[in-house]
CSV table of C-alpha atoms in Angstrom, one decimal:
chain,number,residue,atom,x,y,z
A,28,MET,CA,111.4,26.1,144.5
A,29,ILE,CA,114.2,28.0,145.4
A,30,GLU,CA,117.6,28.1,143.4
A,31,LEU,CA,120.5,27.8,145.3
A,32,THR,CA,123.8,28.2,142.5
A,33,GLU,CA,121.6,32.6,143.4
A,34,GLN,CA,121.5,32.8,146.6
A,35,LEU,CA,124.9,31.3,146.6
A,36,GLN,CA,126.6,33.3,144.4
A,37,GLN,CA,124.7,36.5,146.7
A,38,VAL,CA,128.0,37.1,148.6
A,39,GLU,CA,128.5,40.1,151.4
A,40,LYS,CA,130.9,41.8,153.0
A,41,GLU,CA,133.7,40.5,154.1
A,42,CYS,CA,134.3,40.0,157.7
A,43,ARG,CA,135.1,42.4,160.2
A,44,ALA,CA,135.2,40.5,163.7
A,45,ASP,CA,138.4,40.0,165.7
A,46,ILE,CA,136.6,37.1,167.6
A,47,SER,CA,135.2,33.4,166.1
A,48,LEU,CA,131.8,33.3,165.7
A,49,SER,CA,131.3,30.7,168.7
A,50,GLY,CA,133.3,32.9,171.1
A,51,TRP,CA,131.5,36.2,170.0
A,52,LEU,CA,127.6,34.6,170.4
A,53,GLU,CA,128.6,32.3,173.3
A,54,ALA,CA,130.4,34.5,175.4
A,55,ILE,CA,129.5,38.3,174.8
A,56,VAL,CA,126.2,38.0,173.5
A,57,ASP,CA,125.4,34.3,175.4
A,58,HIS,CA,122.2,32.0,174.9
A,59,TYR,CA,123.8,30.1,172.1
A,60,TYR,CA,125.7,26.9,171.4
A,61,VAL,CA,128.4,27.2,168.2
A,62,ASP,CA,128.7,23.5,167.4
A,63,SER,CA,132.1,22.3,164.6
A,64,GLU,CA,133.7,25.7,164.6
A,65,CYS,CA,138.0,24.4,164.9
A,66,GLY,CA,140.4,27.0,163.3
A,67,TRP,CA,143.1,24.7,162.4
A,68,ILE,CA,140.4,22.8,159.8
A,69,GLU,CA,141.3,24.4,156.7
A,70,GLU,CA,138.2,22.0,154.3
A,71,PHE,CA,134.8,23.4,153.5
A,72,TYR,CA,132.9,23.2,156.7
A,73,TRP,CA,129.3,23.8,158.7
A,74,LEU,CA,128.3,25.5,161.4
A,75,TYR,CA,125.4,24.1,163.9
A,76,ILE,CA,124.4,27.1,166.0
A,77,TYR,CA,121.7,26.4,168.7
A,78,TYR,CA,119.8,29.2,171.0
A,79,ASN,CA,117.9,29.0,173.3
A,80,ALA,CA,117.0,32.3,175.7
A,81,GLU,CA,115.9,29.9,178.5
A,82,THR,CA,118.7,28.6,179.1
A,83,ASP,CA,121.2,30.2,182.3
A,84,THR,CA,125.5,29.3,180.5
A,85,THR,CA,126.9,30.4,183.8
A,86,TYR,CA,126.2,27.0,184.4
A,87,GLU,CA,124.9,25.0,181.7
A,88,CYS,CA,125.9,25.0,177.6
A,89,VAL,CA,122.9,26.0,175.5
A,90,GLU,CA,121.1,21.9,174.6
A,91,GLN,CA,122.0,20.7,171.2
A,92,VAL,CA,119.1,18.9,169.9
A,93,PRO,CA,116.8,19.7,167.2
A,94,GLU,CA,114.4,22.7,169.4
A,95,ASN,CA,117.5,24.8,170.0
A,96,LEU,CA,119.5,24.9,166.1
A,97,VAL,CA,118.7,28.2,164.6
A,98,ALA,CA,121.5,28.0,161.8
A,99,TYR,CA,124.2,26.6,159.6
A,100,VAL,CA,126.8,29.4,158.7
A,101,SER,CA,130.3,28.5,156.5
A,102,ALA,CA,132.9,28.0,158.2
A,103,ASP,CA,134.5,30.9,156.8
A,104,TYR,CA,131.4,32.8,157.3
A,105,ARG,CA,130.5,33.5,153.7
A,106,TRP,CA,126.9,32.3,153.6
A,107,CYS,CA,124.1,31.4,156.6
A,108,PHE,CA,120.7,29.0,155.7
A,109,VAL,CA,118.4,31.0,159.1
A,110,LEU,CA,115.4,30.2,160.3
A,111,ASN,CA,112.6,32.8,159.7
A,112,LYS,CA,111.4,33.1,162.7
A,113,HIS,CA,115.0,33.9,164.3
A,114,LEU,CA,116.2,36.0,160.9
A,115,GLU,CA,116.6,39.5,162.5
A,116,LYS,CA,117.5,38.6,165.9
A,117,PHE,CA,120.4,36.7,164.3
A,118,LYS,CA,121.8,39.5,161.8
A,119,ARG,CA,121.7,41.2,164.7
A,120,ASP,CA,123.8,39.1,166.5
A,121,THR,CA,126.2,38.3,163.2
A,122,ALA,CA,126.0,41.7,162.2
A,123,GLY,CA,130.2,42.5,161.5
A,124,TYR,CA,130.6,39.0,160.1
A,125,GLY,CA,129.7,39.6,156.3
A,126,LEU,CA,127.4,36.4,156.6
A,127,HIS,CA,124.9,36.3,153.8
A,128,TYR,CA,122.3,35.0,155.1
A,129,ILE,CA,119.6,32.2,153.8
A,130,PRO,CA,116.1,32.5,155.3
A,131,VAL,CA,114.8,29.3,155.7
A,132,SER,CA,110.9,28.5,157.3
A,133,ASP,CA,112.4,24.6,158.0
A,134,PHE,CA,115.5,22.4,158.2
A,135,GLY,CA,114.2,19.2,156.7
A,136,GLU,CA,111.6,21.3,154.2
A,137,GLU,CA,112.8,20.6,150.3
A,138,MET,CA,112.9,24.4,149.1
A,139,PHE,CA,115.7,24.2,147.8
A,140,GLN,CA,116.6,23.6,143.3
A,141,CYS,CA,120.0,23.2,141.9
A,142,SER,CA,119.9,23.6,137.8
A,143,ASN,CA,123.0,24.7,137.3
A,144,ILE,CA,125.1,23.1,139.7
A,145,ASP,CA,128.2,23.8,137.3
A,146,MET,CA,127.6,27.1,138.7
A,147,LEU,CA,128.0,26.3,142.8
A,148,PRO,CA,131.1,27.5,144.4
A,149,LYS,CA,134.5,25.3,144.8
A,150,GLU,CA,132.4,24.3,148.3
A,151,PHE,CA,129.6,22.5,146.6
A,152,SER,CA,132.1,21.1,144.0
A,153,ASN,CA,131.5,17.2,146.2
A,154,ILE,CA,128.1,16.4,145.9
A,155,VAL,CA,126.6,13.3,144.0
A,156,TRP,CA,123.7,15.5,142.3
A,157,ILE,CA,121.0,12.2,141.8
A,158,ASP,CA,117.9,12.6,139.8
A,159,ASP,CA,115.7,9.6,141.4
A,160,ASP,CA,112.3,10.4,140.5
A,161,PHE,CA,112.9,7.7,138.7
A,162,MET,CA,111.9,5.6,141.4
A,163,TYR,CA,108.5,7.2,142.3
A,164,ASP,CA,107.3,8.7,138.8
A,165,GLU,CA,106.4,5.2,137.3
A,166,SER,CA,106.4,7.6,133.7
A,167,ILE,CA,110.2,8.9,133.9
A,168,PRO,CA,112.8,5.6,132.4
A,169,PHE,CA,114.2,3.3,134.9
A,170,ASP,CA,117.8,4.8,135.6
A,171,TYR,CA,120.0,1.9,136.3
A,172,ASP,CA,123.4,3.6,136.4
A,173,SER,CA,122.1,6.1,138.8
A,174,PHE,CA,119.6,3.1,141.4
A,175,SER,CA,123.6,1.1,141.3
A,176,LEU,CA,124.7,4.7,143.1
A,177,ILE,CA,122.1,4.7,144.8
A,178,ASP,CA,121.8,0.9,145.9
A,179,ASP,CA,125.1,2.2,146.7
A,180,LYS,CA,124.5,3.9,149.5
A,181,ILE,CA,126.6,7.1,147.5
A,182,PRO,CA,125.0,9.6,149.4
A,183,TYR,CA,123.6,13.1,147.3
A,184,LEU,CA,120.6,15.5,146.3
A,185,ASN,CA,118.4,15.3,143.9
A,186,PRO,CA,118.9,18.2,142.4
A,187,LYS,CA,114.7,19.2,142.0
A,188,HIS,CA,114.3,19.0,145.1
A,189,PHE,CA,116.4,19.2,148.5
A,190,SER,CA,116.3,20.2,152.3
A,191,VAL,CA,119.1,22.2,154.1
A,192,GLY,CA,119.6,19.6,155.9
A,193,GLN,CA,119.9,17.2,153.7
A,194,LEU,CA,122.7,20.1,151.7
A,195,VAL,CA,124.3,20.0,155.0
A,196,MET,CA,124.6,16.1,155.8
A,197,VAL,CA,125.1,15.0,152.4
A,198,MET,CA,129.0,17.8,152.2
A,199,GLU,CA,130.1,15.9,155.5
A,200,SER,CA,129.2,12.6,154.8
A,201,ASN,CA,131.2,13.1,151.0
A,202,ASP,CA,134.6,15.3,152.9
A,203,GLN,CA,134.6,12.0,156.0
């Protein structure tokens, strides 16, 4: 398991770019589509980065489908979860943005844990953490309070195991 707090503490240099990431990747580098970049939003959010070398971007946008999703980048350009198979190219294409690259093999694989919730940056403070292992392991006492939250369909993460996709989804649903 990868400890989330350790990854988020490693922030790279400040962004030195003169153009937005979407402007850079879509107009200059090409074959990218950046979803969700809005300069007027003040809250924390994630950019969805799609890439497809086969798309003729003269006539069409890169399709926003799971097969083309290569990275999630924090809108303040501090952190980036990027698929391993795109890591080196994405690093070259985003040099100068000061991103801390966190490589992952799959956005759906539960490879992260968070044992130090209090050490997370403030941008992650809206996450509800529930250890729901009691629902799948009969040797763990049933937690009625946690089950009540789960039953109310509160978006949450299990601090012992979660994926990047789950992290992004929970952060977005708790911001609304």
